[in-house]
Amino acid sequence: MGRAFTYVILGGGVAAGYAALEFTKRGVSQGELCIISEEPVAPYERPALSKGFLLPEARARLPSFHTCVGDNEERLTPKWYKEHGIELVLGTRVKSADVRRKTLLTATGETISYKILLVATGARALKLEEFGVTGSDAENVCYLRDLADANRIFDAMQSCPGGNAIVIGGGYIGMECAASLVINKINVTMVFPEAHCMARLFTPKIASYYEDYYKSKGVTFIKGTVLSSFDIDSDGKVTAVNLRDGSLLPADMVVVGIGIRPNTGLFEGQLNLEKGGIKVNGKLQSSNSSIYAIGDVAAFPVKLFGESRRLEHVDSARRSARHAVAAIMEPEKTGEFDYLPFFYSRVFTMSWQFYGDNVGEVVHYGDFSGNTIGAYWVSKGYLVGSFLEGGTKEEYEAIAKTTRLKPAIEDLGELERQGLGFALTV
Ligand code: FAD
Ligand code: NDP
């Protein structure tokens, strides 16, 4: 049993949705394109799961956040795919790939063949078991990667109004879920191994700004330690978590956000890998010329840094998807992907954006007891990264533009004095 398509997108997440839209803009014919996804729903904007989806009121629910609403594009509902003759094969896991034969074998036993494959398999959440802790399959322990996970967090919150949540991990999931839990009137304790939150991006000074805000909302931070075990009752529910420093924290629910691993398994030994992802060139093309990789799973050259990166953010997924489709459909007109890394988050009423790279020396600016703060990273005499909390649209555009220009910086003191004004006048 088998079907054949010109283009197959493997994975039905953010990158898949944006790739599908780009294919239709560039004139794909009915029946030429297929998306295969393990998820039972059409591609959606994953960022909504830790934000609007968890709100106590006016909750975001599908179909409202199908791609590509996140980038002010069309909203691609299942009807849209049908109207455009795009085959959606949902709730279907691909269990093996044969890149020589150009075939994918699904868990339902179907062989789907392609001329061109876009790998958009994203990533999976790391499990506590991978760190030697058992019990994370308990009903009130939640991870967050897909809709099913988000529903589980939502149900867990509903089942313990005013209860205690332990949030494991101080990264993006930890920070955004902690904020959502607080908004739902759950008591939150965050536990993570580093000295401060968002250690991969924030400086200690920026981190302490957010931690102070979270503390003012009632969040407790336990830093420099990790979970060692769960106390589980006879119903299979976690009642407390034990930390390596010896403390015991009563828990009605646990949310775990301890990082991800890209889903490269189907292609290991068949495609070149790099930085944990599928290595691609500036056209998002892998070591096999019929296979492209986009989104979280792709390690692509970032011109601005002169090296390859694998980014785990939605803007990169959207733009790499569009670029790959352009490179496939109009190869002679499409140059190398020239991407400025962009990360953002929204928690409570706060909102920040970051562009570029967080290496080198840091200059902070703004009022750290107020609403607008920022920072620049300067490496080898050039401005390479910019962060801003509480900016306007124009201010965010200015820091993005400035970072892309990579201006020479001679005097860090002067940059600090000018603060946001520097970006606004470059
Ligand atoms: P995904 O969106 O993860 O999609 C991968 C798809 O592939 C899934 O549908 C999966 O089921 C499918 N798949 C995988 N393997 C198989 C297989 N073998 N067979 C069939 N299907 C398969 N980034 C930001 O910049 N800002 C944010 O605010 C933000 N918020 C986030 C909030 C949450 C809760 C999460 C989890 C992530 C967030 N991100 C955010 C990150 C962003 O969502 C990802 O970078 C983006 O989703 C990556 O897109 P992708 O298409 O590469 O992967
Ligand atoms: P992150 O990599 O952001 O953070 C993981 C955190 O968990 C780090 O603080 C890490 O510390 C810590 N950690 C690692 N191991 C343990 C452990 N055993 N016990 C306790 N803490 C541990 O990953 P997340 O899980 O938060 O996010 C998952 C993905 O979702 C990422 O790709 C992220 O980009 C994406 N996402 C993005 C958002 C955004 O851009 N706004 C919002 C939500 C999710 P260490 O650094 O020492 O390993």
Short mmCIF file of C-alpha atoms and ligand atoms in Angstrom, two decimals:
data_model
loop_
_atom_site.label_atom_id
_atom_site.label_comp_id
_atom_site.label_asym_id
_atom_site.label_seq_id
_atom_site.Cartn_x
_atom_site.Cartn_y
_atom_site.Cartn_z
CA MET A 1 0.00 0.00 0.00
CA GLY A 2 1.47 3.39 -0.90
CA ARG A 3 1.01 6.91 -2.15
CA ALA A 4 3.39 9.20 -4.01
CA PHE A 5 3.76 12.97 -3.78
CA THR A 6 6.11 15.49 -5.33
CA TYR A 7 6.60 17.24 -1.99
CA VAL A 8 6.24 15.73 1.46
CA ILE A 9 6.56 17.67 4.71
CA LEU A 10 7.42 15.30 7.55
CA GLY A 11 6.09 16.82 10.79
CA GLY A 12 3.03 19.01 11.25
CA GLY A 13 4.18 21.84 13.51
CA VAL A 14 5.02 25.50 13.02
CA ALA A 15 7.54 25.04 10.21
CA ALA A 16 5.16 22.72 8.32
CA GLY A 17 2.32 25.26 8.39
CA TYR A 18 4.49 28.10 7.11
CA ALA A 19 6.04 25.86 4.44
CA ALA A 20 2.55 24.85 3.23
CA LEU A 21 1.50 28.50 2.88
CA GLU A 22 4.67 29.31 0.95
CA PHE A 23 4.12 26.33 -1.36
CA THR A 24 0.64 27.61 -2.25
CA LYS A 25 1.92 31.17 -2.76
CA ARG A 26 4.47 29.80 -5.21
CA GLY A 27 1.92 27.72 -7.07
CA VAL A 28 1.91 24.10 -5.96
CA SER A 29 -0.71 22.01 -7.79
CA GLN A 30 -3.56 20.06 -6.21
CA GLY A 31 -2.38 16.68 -4.94
CA GLU A 32 1.34 17.50 -5.14
CA LEU A 33 1.93 18.21 -1.45
CA CYS A 34 1.39 16.06 1.63
CA ILE A 35 1.99 16.76 5.35
CA ILE A 36 2.45 13.80 7.67
CA SER A 37 2.10 14.52 11.38
CA GLU A 38 1.98 12.49 14.54
CA GLU A 39 -0.31 15.13 16.01
CA PRO A 40 -4.04 14.69 15.43
CA VAL A 41 -4.61 18.34 14.42
CA ALA A 42 -3.47 20.60 11.58
CA PRO A 43 -0.34 22.71 12.23
CA TYR A 44 -0.73 25.33 14.94
CA GLU A 45 1.26 28.09 16.62
CA ARG A 46 3.01 26.13 19.38
CA PRO A 47 3.88 29.27 21.44
CA ALA A 48 0.20 29.65 22.34
CA LEU A 49 0.37 26.52 24.50
CA SER A 50 2.32 28.13 27.35
CA LYS A 51 0.52 31.47 27.08
CA GLY A 52 -3.07 32.02 25.85
CA PHE A 53 -3.98 28.32 26.12
CA LEU A 54 -3.39 28.32 29.90
CA LEU A 55 -5.23 31.54 30.72
CA PRO A 56 -8.15 31.28 33.17
CA GLU A 57 -10.35 33.42 30.89
CA ALA A 58 -10.57 34.07 27.15
CA ARG A 59 -8.46 30.96 26.60
CA ALA A 60 -6.93 30.35 23.20
CA ARG A 61 -8.36 27.17 21.70
CA LEU A 62 -8.10 25.65 18.24
CA PRO A 63 -9.01 26.55 15.56
CA SER A 64 -8.08 30.09 16.67
CA PHE A 65 -4.30 29.52 16.66
CA HIS A 66 -3.67 27.38 13.62
CA THR A 67 -0.68 28.57 11.62
CA CYS A 68 -0.10 31.05 10.16
CA VAL A 69 -1.92 33.55 12.43
CA GLY A 70 1.24 34.13 14.47
CA ASP A 71 2.85 36.11 11.70
CA ASN A 72 -0.28 37.98 10.64
CA GLU A 73 -0.74 35.63 7.73
CA GLU A 74 -3.71 33.49 6.77
CA ARG A 75 -5.10 31.01 9.32
CA LEU A 76 -4.73 27.57 7.80
CA THR A 77 -7.64 25.46 9.03
CA PRO A 78 -8.18 21.85 7.86
CA LYS A 79 -10.64 23.32 5.34
CA TRP A 80 -7.87 25.49 3.90
CA TYR A 81 -5.66 22.45 3.26
CA LYS A 82 -8.57 20.69 1.58
CA GLU A 83 -9.35 23.68 -0.62
CA HIS A 84 -5.71 23.86 -1.70
CA GLY A 85 -5.48 20.16 -2.47
CA ILE A 86 -2.91 19.52 0.27
CA GLU A 87 -3.11 16.06 1.80
CA LEU A 88 -3.02 16.16 5.61
CA VAL A 89 -2.07 12.77 7.04
CA LEU A 90 -2.68 13.40 10.74
CA GLY A 91 -2.28 11.26 13.84
CA THR A 92 0.30 9.26 11.92
CA ARG A 93 3.87 8.66 13.07
CA VAL A 94 6.55 7.98 10.49
CA LYS A 95 8.58 5.11 11.90
CA SER A 96 11.33 4.83 9.30
CA ALA A 97 12.77 6.68 6.33
CA ASP A 98 14.75 5.34 3.40
CA VAL A 99 16.53 8.26 1.80
CA ARG A 100 17.93 6.18 -1.10
CA ARG A 101 14.49 4.96 -2.10
CA LYS A 102 12.86 8.29 -1.13
CA THR A 103 10.22 6.62 0.98
CA LEU A 104 8.71 7.00 4.44
CA LEU A 105 7.04 4.15 6.28
CA THR A 106 4.22 5.12 8.65
CA ALA A 107 3.25 3.33 11.85
CA THR A 108 0.01 2.36 10.08
CA GLY A 109 2.06 0.44 7.50
CA GLU A 110 1.70 2.86 4.60
CA THR A 111 4.67 3.73 2.38
CA ILE A 112 4.67 7.35 1.23
CA SER A 113 7.18 8.32 -1.43
CA TYR A 114 8.44 11.77 -2.33
CA LYS A 115 10.55 13.59 -4.86
CA ILE A 116 11.46 16.31 -2.34
CA LEU A 117 11.20 15.89 1.43
CA LEU A 118 11.09 18.68 4.02
CA VAL A 119 12.00 17.38 7.45
CA ALA A 120 10.12 19.45 10.04
CA THR A 121 10.08 17.00 12.94
CA GLY A 122 10.93 19.60 15.60
CA ALA A 123 11.98 18.28 18.97
CA ARG A 124 10.81 16.29 21.97
CA ALA A 125 10.85 17.36 25.60
CA LEU A 126 13.64 15.80 27.67
CA LYS A 127 12.27 13.47 30.35
CA LEU A 128 13.39 13.36 33.99
CA GLU A 129 14.08 9.65 33.50
CA GLU A 130 16.99 10.70 31.27
CA PHE A 131 18.47 12.30 34.41
CA GLY A 132 17.87 9.21 36.56
CA VAL A 133 14.59 10.35 38.20
CA THR A 134 11.64 7.96 37.90
CA GLY A 135 7.91 8.67 38.24
CA SER A 136 7.40 11.36 35.65
CA ASP A 137 4.55 9.36 34.07
CA ALA A 138 2.40 10.18 37.15
CA GLU A 139 -0.88 11.85 36.18
CA ASN A 140 -0.03 15.19 37.85
CA VAL A 141 3.47 15.51 36.35
CA CYS A 142 3.32 17.57 33.17
CA TYR A 143 5.70 18.31 30.31
CA LEU A 144 4.82 20.80 27.59
CA ARG A 145 5.45 20.22 23.92
CA ASP A 146 2.10 19.59 22.29
CA LEU A 147 -1.62 20.09 22.63
CA ALA A 148 -2.10 16.91 24.67
CA ASP A 149 0.53 18.13 27.16
CA ALA A 150 -1.16 21.55 27.37
CA ASN A 151 -4.52 19.91 28.08
CA ARG A 152 -2.88 17.86 30.81
CA ILE A 153 -1.45 21.00 32.47
CA PHE A 154 -4.81 22.70 32.16
CA ASP A 155 -6.63 19.76 33.77
CA ALA A 156 -4.03 19.50 36.54
CA MET A 157 -4.49 23.22 37.32
CA GLN A 158 -8.27 22.86 37.40
CA SER A 159 -7.98 19.94 39.81
CA CYS A 160 -6.01 21.86 42.46
CA PRO A 161 -7.30 25.43 42.83
CA GLY A 162 -5.05 27.33 45.23
CA GLY A 163 -2.70 24.32 45.35
CA ASN A 164 1.06 23.96 45.07
CA ALA A 165 2.88 23.56 41.78
CA ILE A 166 6.57 22.73 41.55
CA VAL A 167 8.13 23.94 38.31
CA ILE A 168 11.31 22.07 37.41
CA GLY A 169 13.64 24.05 35.10
CA GLY A 170 14.35 27.75 34.83
CA GLY A 171 14.25 28.08 31.04
CA TYR A 172 11.48 29.18 28.68
CA ILE A 173 8.93 26.55 29.68
CA GLY A 174 9.64 27.05 33.38
CA MET A 175 9.29 30.84 33.23
CA GLU A 176 6.21 30.94 30.99
CA CYS A 177 4.39 28.13 32.80
CA ALA A 178 5.19 29.60 36.23
CA ALA A 179 3.59 32.87 35.12
CA SER A 180 0.52 31.07 33.75
CA LEU A 181 0.16 29.03 36.95
CA VAL A 182 0.32 32.18 39.09
CA ILE A 183 -2.34 33.81 36.91
CA ASN A 184 -4.46 30.73 37.71
CA LYS A 185 -3.90 31.35 41.44
CA ILE A 186 -1.65 28.33 41.96
CA ASN A 187 1.31 28.67 44.39
CA VAL A 188 4.53 28.20 42.46
CA THR A 189 8.00 27.09 43.50
CA MET A 190 10.62 27.02 40.75
CA VAL A 191 13.58 24.65 41.08
CA PHE A 192 16.59 24.73 38.77
CA PRO A 193 20.30 23.93 38.90
CA GLU A 194 21.73 27.26 37.77
CA ALA A 195 22.42 30.43 39.78
CA HIS A 196 19.65 32.30 37.96
CA CYS A 197 16.75 31.82 35.57
CA MET A 198 17.13 31.74 31.76
CA ALA A 199 20.83 31.03 32.18
CA ARG A 200 21.35 30.34 28.47
CA LEU A 201 20.37 33.90 27.55
CA PHE A 202 19.98 36.30 30.48
CA THR A 203 22.79 38.02 32.37
CA PRO A 204 22.56 37.77 36.18
CA LYS A 205 21.30 41.38 36.23
CA ILE A 206 18.50 40.76 33.71
CA ALA A 207 17.58 37.50 35.44
CA SER A 208 17.32 39.18 38.82
CA TYR A 209 14.95 41.80 37.32
CA TYR A 210 12.54 39.03 36.30
CA GLU A 211 13.06 36.95 39.43
CA ASP A 212 12.20 39.99 41.57
CA TYR A 213 9.02 40.49 39.57
CA TYR A 214 8.10 36.81 39.92
CA LYS A 215 8.78 36.99 43.67
CA SER A 216 6.46 40.00 43.90
CA LYS A 217 3.81 37.71 42.38
CA GLY A 218 4.46 35.09 45.06
CA VAL A 219 6.84 32.72 43.22
CA THR A 220 9.54 31.04 45.33
CA PHE A 221 12.91 30.24 43.73
CA ILE A 222 15.09 27.32 44.80
CA LYS A 223 18.29 27.54 42.82
CA GLY A 224 21.45 25.46 42.51
CA THR A 225 19.76 22.11 43.09
CA VAL A 226 17.75 19.50 41.23
CA LEU A 227 14.96 17.08 41.87
CA SER A 228 16.11 13.69 43.18
CA SER A 229 12.80 11.76 43.55
CA PHE A 230 9.01 11.98 43.81
CA ASP A 231 6.78 10.86 46.68
CA ILE A 232 3.88 9.06 44.99
CA ASP A 233 0.63 8.02 46.72
CA SER A 234 -1.38 4.83 46.23
CA ASP A 235 -3.42 6.54 43.43
CA GLY A 236 -0.20 7.08 41.49
CA LYS A 237 -0.20 10.84 42.11
CA VAL A 238 2.88 12.81 43.12
CA THR A 239 2.37 14.34 46.58
CA ALA A 240 5.83 15.83 47.10
CA VAL A 241 9.19 16.29 45.41
CA ASN A 242 12.52 15.59 47.07
CA LEU A 243 15.44 17.78 46.12
CA ARG A 244 19.09 16.80 46.09
CA ASP A 245 19.78 19.41 48.80
CA GLY A 246 17.60 17.34 51.15
CA SER A 247 14.47 19.50 51.13
CA LEU A 248 10.98 18.13 50.54
CA LEU A 249 8.31 20.22 48.79
CA PRO A 250 4.61 19.27 48.97
CA ALA A 251 3.14 19.21 45.46
CA ASP A 252 -0.32 19.06 43.92
CA MET A 253 1.18 19.22 40.44
CA VAL A 254 4.59 19.36 38.79
CA VAL A 255 5.57 21.03 35.51
CA VAL A 256 8.87 19.97 33.96
CA GLY A 257 10.77 22.03 31.36
CA ILE A 258 14.33 20.77 31.24
CA GLY A 259 15.15 21.21 27.58
CA ILE A 260 14.57 19.39 24.32
CA ARG A 261 16.23 16.99 21.87
CA PRO A 262 15.65 17.44 18.12
CA ASN A 263 13.84 14.56 16.42
CA THR A 264 16.64 13.38 14.13
CA GLY A 265 16.29 9.65 14.84
CA LEU A 266 14.79 8.71 11.44
CA PHE A 267 17.82 10.10 9.63
CA GLU A 268 20.74 9.11 11.83
CA GLY A 269 23.28 7.28 9.65
CA GLN A 270 21.55 8.61 6.50
CA LEU A 271 22.11 12.38 6.66
CA ASN A 272 24.94 14.48 8.09
CA LEU A 273 24.14 15.80 11.56
CA GLU A 274 25.54 18.81 13.40
CA LYS A 275 24.83 20.49 16.75
CA GLY A 276 22.25 17.82 17.52
CA GLY A 277 20.28 18.60 14.35
CA ILE A 278 20.27 17.87 10.61
CA LYS A 279 23.10 19.76 8.97
CA VAL A 280 21.88 21.92 6.09
CA ASN A 281 23.40 24.53 3.78
CA GLY A 282 22.24 28.11 3.16
CA LYS A 283 19.35 26.76 1.09
CA LEU A 284 18.26 24.52 4.01
CA GLN A 285 19.31 21.50 1.94
CA SER A 286 20.77 18.50 3.75
CA SER A 287 23.62 16.22 2.69
CA ASN A 288 21.01 14.49 0.47
CA SER A 289 19.97 16.95 -2.24
CA SER A 290 16.31 15.77 -2.19
CA ILE A 291 15.95 16.48 1.53
CA TYR A 292 15.60 19.84 3.25
CA ALA A 293 15.37 20.45 7.01
CA ILE A 294 13.61 23.37 8.67
CA GLY A 295 12.70 24.59 12.15
CA ASP A 296 14.07 23.22 15.43
CA VAL A 297 15.59 20.13 13.77
CA ALA A 298 17.81 22.07 11.32
CA ALA A 299 21.37 23.24 11.98
CA PHE A 300 21.91 25.98 9.39
CA PRO A 301 24.68 28.51 8.69
CA VAL A 302 24.03 31.85 10.40
CA LYS A 303 25.93 34.28 8.14
CA LEU A 304 26.10 36.95 10.82
CA PHE A 305 28.01 34.64 13.19
CA GLY A 306 30.00 32.79 10.51
CA GLU A 307 28.93 29.41 11.94
CA SER A 308 26.06 26.97 12.03
CA ARG A 309 23.40 27.13 14.71
CA ARG A 310 20.36 25.10 15.60
CA LEU A 311 17.74 27.50 16.94
CA GLU A 312 14.69 26.50 18.97
CA HIS A 313 12.41 29.44 18.28
CA VAL A 314 9.32 30.12 16.27
CA ASP A 315 10.62 32.94 14.06
CA SER A 316 13.45 30.72 12.88
CA ALA A 317 10.95 27.91 12.14
CA ARG A 318 8.74 30.25 10.11
CA ARG A 319 11.52 31.86 8.12
CA SER A 320 13.56 28.71 7.48
CA ALA A 321 10.37 27.07 6.20
CA ARG A 322 9.67 29.91 3.77
CA HIS A 323 13.26 30.01 2.59
CA ALA A 324 13.47 26.27 1.99
CA VAL A 325 10.29 26.35 -0.12
CA ALA A 326 11.64 29.31 -2.11
CA ALA A 327 14.89 27.39 -2.68
CA ILE A 328 12.94 24.32 -3.84
CA MET A 329 10.49 26.12 -6.12
CA GLU A 330 12.74 28.87 -7.48
CA PRO A 331 16.32 27.73 -6.94
CA GLU A 332 17.95 30.17 -9.34
CA LYS A 333 16.22 33.19 -7.74
CA THR A 334 16.88 32.14 -4.13
CA GLY A 335 20.09 33.09 -2.36
CA GLU A 336 21.51 31.88 0.93
CA PHE A 337 19.35 32.13 4.06
CA ASP A 338 20.53 35.25 5.89
CA TYR A 339 18.91 35.04 9.28
CA LEU A 340 19.11 37.34 12.31
CA PRO A 341 18.31 35.16 15.37
CA PHE A 342 15.25 36.49 17.17
CA PHE A 343 13.87 35.21 20.49
CA TYR A 344 11.02 36.64 22.54
CA SER A 345 8.77 35.87 25.46
CA ARG A 346 5.65 37.29 27.08
CA VAL A 347 4.88 36.70 30.76
CA PHE A 348 2.36 38.48 32.98
CA THR A 349 2.22 41.98 31.45
CA MET A 350 5.90 41.83 30.53
CA SER A 351 7.34 41.27 27.10
CA TRP A 352 10.92 41.08 25.82
CA GLN A 353 12.74 40.60 22.56
CA PHE A 354 16.30 39.56 21.85
CA TYR A 355 18.19 39.73 18.55
CA GLY A 356 21.60 38.35 17.60
CA ASP A 357 24.07 36.58 19.84
CA ASN A 358 24.68 36.81 23.59
CA VAL A 359 28.48 36.65 23.58
CA GLY A 360 31.18 39.09 24.68
CA GLU A 361 30.85 41.98 27.10
CA VAL A 362 27.45 43.25 28.21
CA VAL A 363 26.24 46.80 28.65
CA HIS A 364 22.94 47.22 30.50
CA TYR A 365 20.69 50.26 30.30
CA GLY A 366 17.33 51.46 31.52
CA ASP A 367 15.69 51.66 34.92
CA PHE A 368 15.98 48.27 36.61
CA SER A 369 13.31 49.31 39.11
CA GLY A 370 11.00 50.40 36.28
CA ASN A 371 9.35 48.95 33.17
CA THR A 372 11.92 49.32 30.43
CA ILE A 373 15.35 47.69 30.57
CA GLY A 374 17.80 46.64 27.94
CA ALA A 375 21.25 45.31 27.16
CA TYR A 376 23.76 45.13 24.33
CA TRP A 377 26.37 42.42 23.82
CA VAL A 378 29.66 43.59 22.30
CA SER A 379 32.14 41.06 20.94
CA LYS A 380 35.53 41.83 19.35
CA GLY A 381 34.59 45.51 19.09
CA TYR A 382 31.18 44.98 17.42
CA LEU A 383 27.64 45.06 18.73
CA VAL A 384 26.35 41.50 18.22
CA GLY A 385 23.27 41.21 20.45
CA SER A 386 20.43 43.36 21.78
CA PHE A 387 17.81 42.75 24.45
CA LEU A 388 14.85 44.96 25.33
CA GLU A 389 12.01 44.56 27.83
CA GLY A 390 8.97 46.82 27.59
CA GLY A 391 9.79 48.38 24.22
CA THR A 392 7.46 49.82 21.60
CA LYS A 393 7.15 48.33 18.10
CA GLU A 394 9.49 51.04 16.76
CA GLU A 395 12.03 50.41 19.54
CA TYR A 396 12.08 46.66 18.88
CA GLU A 397 12.52 47.36 15.17
CA ALA A 398 15.40 49.69 16.02
CA ILE A 399 17.29 47.11 18.12
CA ALA A 400 16.76 44.49 15.40
CA LYS A 401 18.08 46.83 12.70
CA THR A 402 21.04 47.89 14.81
CA THR A 403 22.00 44.30 15.59
CA ARG A 404 21.86 43.35 11.92
CA LEU A 405 24.14 46.30 11.06
CA LYS A 406 26.69 45.05 13.64
CA PRO A 407 28.14 48.52 14.30
CA ALA A 408 31.68 48.97 15.65
CA ILE A 409 31.70 49.97 19.33
CA GLU A 410 34.74 51.82 20.62
CA ASP A 411 33.50 53.01 23.98
CA LEU A 412 31.32 50.73 26.12
CA GLY A 413 30.74 53.56 28.62
CA GLU A 414 29.33 55.77 25.87
CA LEU A 415 27.09 52.90 24.65
CA GLU A 416 25.81 52.50 28.21
CA ARG A 417 25.17 56.25 28.49
CA GLN A 418 23.21 56.32 25.22
CA GLY A 419 21.26 53.14 26.06
CA LEU A 420 18.23 52.64 23.86
CA GLY A 421 19.02 55.99 22.20
CA PHE A 422 21.96 54.30 20.46
CA ALA A 423 19.69 51.89 18.58
CA LEU A 424 17.21 54.65 17.81
CA THR A 425 19.85 56.82 16.11
CA VAL A 426 22.01 54.25 14.30
P1 FAD B 1 7.33 21.62 16.00
O1 FAD B 1 6.45 22.81 16.00
O2 FAD B 1 7.69 20.98 17.29
O3 FAD B 1 6.65 20.51 15.06
C1 FAD B 1 7.21 19.24 14.88
C2 FAD B 1 6.13 18.33 14.36
O4 FAD B 1 6.69 17.12 13.89
C3 FAD B 1 5.11 17.91 15.41
O5 FAD B 1 3.82 18.02 14.86
C4 FAD B 1 5.46 16.46 15.70
O6 FAD B 1 4.37 15.70 16.15
C5 FAD B 1 5.90 16.03 14.32
N1 FAD B 1 6.73 14.82 14.28
C6 FAD B 1 7.92 14.61 14.88
N2 FAD B 1 8.39 13.38 14.59
C7 FAD B 1 7.47 12.80 13.79
C8 FAD B 1 7.36 11.53 13.15
N3 FAD B 1 8.31 10.59 13.28
N4 FAD B 1 6.26 11.28 12.40
C9 FAD B 1 5.29 12.22 12.25
N5 FAD B 1 5.34 13.42 12.82
C10 FAD B 1 6.41 13.71 13.58
N6 FAD B 1 9.40 30.04 20.35
C11 FAD B 1 9.42 31.39 20.32
O7 FAD B 1 10.22 31.97 19.58
N7 FAD B 1 8.58 32.13 21.10
C12 FAD B 1 7.71 31.56 21.96
O8 FAD B 1 6.99 32.27 22.67
C13 FAD B 1 7.67 30.14 22.02
N8 FAD B 1 6.81 29.52 22.86
C14 FAD B 1 6.80 28.16 22.93
C15 FAD B 1 5.93 27.55 23.82
C16 FAD B 1 5.91 26.18 23.94
C17 FAD B 1 4.97 25.53 24.89
C18 FAD B 1 6.80 25.39 23.14
C19 FAD B 1 6.79 23.89 23.28
C20 FAD B 1 7.66 25.98 22.26
C21 FAD B 1 7.66 27.39 22.13
N9 FAD B 1 8.51 28.04 21.25
C22 FAD B 1 8.54 29.40 21.19
C23 FAD B 1 9.37 27.28 20.34
C24 FAD B 1 8.67 27.06 18.99
O9 FAD B 1 7.34 26.64 19.20
C25 FAD B 1 9.44 26.05 18.18
O10 FAD B 1 10.70 26.61 17.87
C26 FAD B 1 8.69 25.68 16.91
O11 FAD B 1 7.47 25.05 17.21
C27 FAD B 1 9.53 24.78 16.03
O12 FAD B 1 8.78 24.44 14.91
P2 FAD B 1 9.02 23.04 14.17
O13 FAD B 1 8.01 22.96 13.10
O14 FAD B 1 10.46 22.89 13.86
O15 FAD B 1 8.70 21.94 15.28
P1 NDP B 2 15.40 25.45 28.09
O1 NDP B 2 16.58 24.89 27.42
O2 NDP B 2 14.96 26.84 27.83
O3 NDP B 2 15.57 25.35 29.66
C1 NDP B 2 15.80 24.16 30.32
C2 NDP B 2 16.09 24.48 31.77
O4 NDP B 2 16.06 23.30 32.56
C3 NDP B 2 17.46 25.08 31.95
O5 NDP B 2 17.37 26.01 32.98
C4 NDP B 2 18.27 23.85 32.33
O6 NDP B 2 19.48 24.08 32.97
C5 NDP B 2 17.29 23.20 33.27
N1 NDP B 2 17.59 21.80 33.55
C6 NDP B 2 18.25 20.92 32.78
N2 NDP B 2 18.29 19.72 33.40
C7 NDP B 2 17.63 19.85 34.56
C8 NDP B 2 17.32 18.96 35.64
N3 NDP B 2 17.70 17.69 35.62
N4 NDP B 2 16.61 19.44 36.67
C9 NDP B 2 16.21 20.73 36.70
N5 NDP B 2 16.48 21.61 35.71
C10 NDP B 2 17.18 21.17 34.66
O7 NDP B 2 14.23 24.40 27.74
P2 NDP B 2 12.68 24.42 28.09
O8 NDP B 2 12.36 23.02 28.47
O9 NDP B 2 12.36 25.51 29.03
O10 NDP B 2 12.02 24.76 26.71
C11 NDP B 2 11.83 23.74 25.72
C12 NDP B 2 11.82 24.33 24.34
O11 NDP B 2 10.70 25.14 24.17
C13 NDP B 2 13.03 25.16 24.00
O12 NDP B 2 13.39 24.82 22.69
C14 NDP B 2 12.54 26.56 24.02
O13 NDP B 2 13.21 27.38 23.08
C15 NDP B 2 11.09 26.38 23.63
N6 NDP B 2 10.26 27.43 24.21
C16 NDP B 2 10.50 28.69 23.80
C17 NDP B 2 9.78 29.71 24.31
C18 NDP B 2 10.09 31.09 23.84
O14 NDP B 2 10.91 31.24 22.95
N7 NDP B 2 9.45 32.11 24.40
C19 NDP B 2 8.69 29.50 25.27
C20 NDP B 2 8.54 28.12 25.67
C21 NDP B 2 9.31 27.14 25.12
P3 NDP B 2 20.87 23.96 32.12
O15 NDP B 2 20.88 25.18 31.28
O16 NDP B 2 21.90 23.91 33.19
O17 NDP B 2 20.79 22.70 31.32
#
